[in-house]
Amino acid sequence: MTATRTLPTVKLLIGGEFVESQTTEWRDVVNPATQEVLARVPFATVDEMNAAVASAREAFKSWRKTPIGARARILLKYQQLIRENMQELAALLSAEQGKTLPDAEGDVFRGLEVVEHAANIGSLQLGELANNVAGGVDTYTLNQPLGVCAGITPFNFPAMIPLWMFPMAIATGNTFVLKPSEQDPMVTMRLVELALEAGIPAGVLNVIHGGADAVNLLCDHPDIKAVSFVGSTRVGTHVYERASLSGKRAQCMMGAKNHAIVLPDAHKQQTLANLVGACFGAAGQRCMALSVVILVGEAQSWLPELVEKARTLKVGAGSEPGTDVGPLISRAARARVEELIGCGVAEGAELLLDGRNPQVPGYADGNFVAPTIFSGVTREMTIYREEIFGPVLCVMQAATMDEAIAIINANPNGNGTAIFTRSGAAARHFQEEIDVGQVGINVPIPVPVPIFSFTGSRASKLGDLGPYGKQVVQFYTQTKTVTARWFDEDEVGHVNTTITLK
Ligand code: NAD
């Protein structure tokens, strides 16, 4: 790969300056609907990456002592700037990632909500105090920032997921090095520019670009104390192991295969509409997309209507009004999804709706796959075992809700799930028995709002604490316990050779 100077280049952010990388390794950022090259992103050199970490380490000395109120005011300004620039951010996101403009706005908005929450962090970071734990002795805790923290983000939510990370880390007094996805870093960089405009001081937030080498450097670097990762299970497992091995805290939110259970007593039209939106929205490139639907009992007769609803979705460029399903992120992603569809056919699943090679007028080069539905899917099939991450729905059948729950709990992933029913008792049984992090009851994509934390079970998550919300305050802080006694001037000292405080 060589740099083409006529194209805009994505900058690194080191010590408060947006700098051009001196690397010789570059990658194109491509509009997935048109193949237009929008910019070139560098794979930063080791010296540049080390400089970013060093600047974060230096900035930590003063940032950790910056008053809570001063930090909060920067984040309040930041949320205002994101709001004011929402349309521009959404357009940039849609151009490089492919999702529709309303969905791109949703991506920014869900991140904005975390910024709003981060501005309120003071009350969540409070310590505890016990008065008179011994005569004249008090014990209290300080929840202090860790130091330099790092974030590694995926391509599918280039606004929301970076905003899950750095605002909370910075609000709690840490400094940060972010490594966005190399596939769509431009909206992330615009959000970073706005963060600086809001007043985040030089060195508190730094950005490097790259792939595996950059990620490995962040996992290994002795000055980085914690790593947040969101992405695939394969890479997340590697990050968790490598970062833990070098003594860091790590939280890795990873891949998914999200199942919905439809009981025959569900509200039919609402359920079908919800399923189609959650399966095919964002072209299935959401970690919370529903990719398996289990129809229980008589709900199996709803399948033809589900297929007809999916057939009506409009495939097109994300920037075109009325588009429901945009392109996949890359040609490679499209080829992979088409190959998996071929696998489904070869392994005997029934292809009820074939979305391969859709005609999209004006966008002949786009990475499009239209909604695709398989029925008669079994647990052994590749299309069931793999996270397809495209607009492909696997439909399965079960005689009872318990049979459906058993299928879900036997799948290695436990990111999201949903049940559709009018029965409170059935929903409660599901909520109790299902081993999945995010559970929806007549809600297809139950992403928690920022006063809660995102979570995940089994192969979908490594690490105890989730991103944003209360849990991430614990992740980004360490507790110091102080036990204190103050003597009056006239007190007489006694030698005490026991460990008991009295
Ligand atoms: P990915 O794992 O390919 O990439 C994530 C990050 O890891 C990127 O920054 C990338 O540069 C880096 N990376 C890629 N290959 C690497 C390697 N070999 N070594 C070290 N680093 C490497 O994921 P993606 O394709 O960008 O995103 C899609 C995946 O993310 C899906 O599996 C999806 O389910 C998952 N995801 C999960 C959540 C969640 O909260 N659980 C949210 C969004 C996406």
Coordinates of C-alpha atoms and ligand atoms in Angstrom, one line a residue, residues 152-157 161 164 179-183 210-213 215-216 229-236 238-239 253-256 286-287 387 389 415 454-455 460, ligand 1:
I152 CA -10.4 -0.6 20.4
T153 CA -13.6 -0.3 18.4
P154 CA -15.4 -2.1 15.5
F155 CA -16.7 -0.8 12.2
N156 CA -20.4 -1.3 12.8
F157 CA -21.0 1.6 15.3
I161 CA -18.9 2.6 20.5
W164 CA -19.2 4.2 25.0
K179 CA -7.8 2.9 18.1
P180 CA -10.9 3.2 15.9
S181 CA -11.8 0.7 13.2
E182 CA -9.6 1.2 10.2
Q183 CA -12.6 0.6 7.9
G210 CA -3.9 0.7 12.5
G211 CA -4.8 -3.0 12.7
A212 CA -3.4 -6.0 14.6
D213 CA 0.0 -4.4 15.3
V215 CA -4.0 -3.5 19.0
N216 CA -1.1 -5.6 20.2
F229 CA -12.5 -3.8 23.3
V230 CA -15.7 -4.2 21.2
G231 CA -15.6 -6.4 18.1
S232 CA -15.5 -10.1 17.0
T233 CA -15.1 -13.0 19.4
R234 CA -11.9 -14.1 17.7
V235 CA -10.1 -10.8 18.1
G236 CA -11.7 -10.0 21.5
H238 CA -7.0 -12.5 21.8
V239 CA -7.2 -9.0 23.3
M253 CA -17.7 -7.2 24.2
M254 CA -17.8 -9.6 21.4
G255 CA -19.7 -11.6 18.8
A256 CA -23.3 -12.6 18.8
R286 CA -25.5 -4.9 14.5
C287 CA -24.2 -7.0 17.3
E387 CA -22.2 -15.1 13.1
F389 CA -23.2 -10.3 10.2
N415 CA -25.4 -11.2 23.6
F454 CA -24.1 -3.1 28.3
T455 CA -23.4 -6.7 29.2
S460 CA -20.2 -12.7 23.9
Ligands
NAD1 P1 -13.1 -7.0 14.4 O1 -12.9 -7.9 15.6 O2 -12.7 -7.5 13.1 O3 -12.4 -5.6 14.7 C1 -12.5 -4.9 15.9 C2 -11.2 -4.2 16.1 O4 -10.1 -5.1 16.2 C3 -10.8 -3.2 15.0 O5 -10.4 -2.0 15.6 C4 -9.7 -4.0 14.2 O6 -8.8 -3.1 13.7 C5 -9.1 -4.8 15.3 N1 -8.5 -6.1 14.7 C6 -9.0 -6.7 13.6 N2 -8.3 -7.9 13.4 C7 -7.4 -7.9 14.4 C8 -6.3 -8.9 14.8 N3 -6.1 -9.9 14.1 N4 -5.6 -8.6 15.9 C9 -5.8 -7.5 16.7 N5 -6.8 -6.6 16.3 C10 -7.5 -6.8 15.3 O7 -14.7 -6.6 14.4 P2 -15.5 -5.8 13.3 O8 -15.6 -6.7 12.1 O9 -15.0 -4.5 13.2 O10 -16.9 -5.7 14.1 C11 -17.9 -6.7 14.0 C12 -17.9 -7.6 15.2 O11 -18.0 -6.8 16.4 C13 -19.1 -8.6 15.2 O12 -18.6 -9.8 15.7 C14 -20.0 -8.0 16.2 O13 -20.9 -8.9 16.8 C15 -19.1 -7.4 17.2 N6 -19.7 -6.3 18.0 C16 -20.0 -6.6 19.3 C17 -20.6 -5.7 20.1 C18 -20.9 -6.0 21.5 O14 -21.2 -5.0 22.2 N7 -20.9 -7.2 21.9 C19 -20.9 -4.4 19.5 C20 -20.6 -4.2 18.2 C21 -20.0 -5.1 17.4

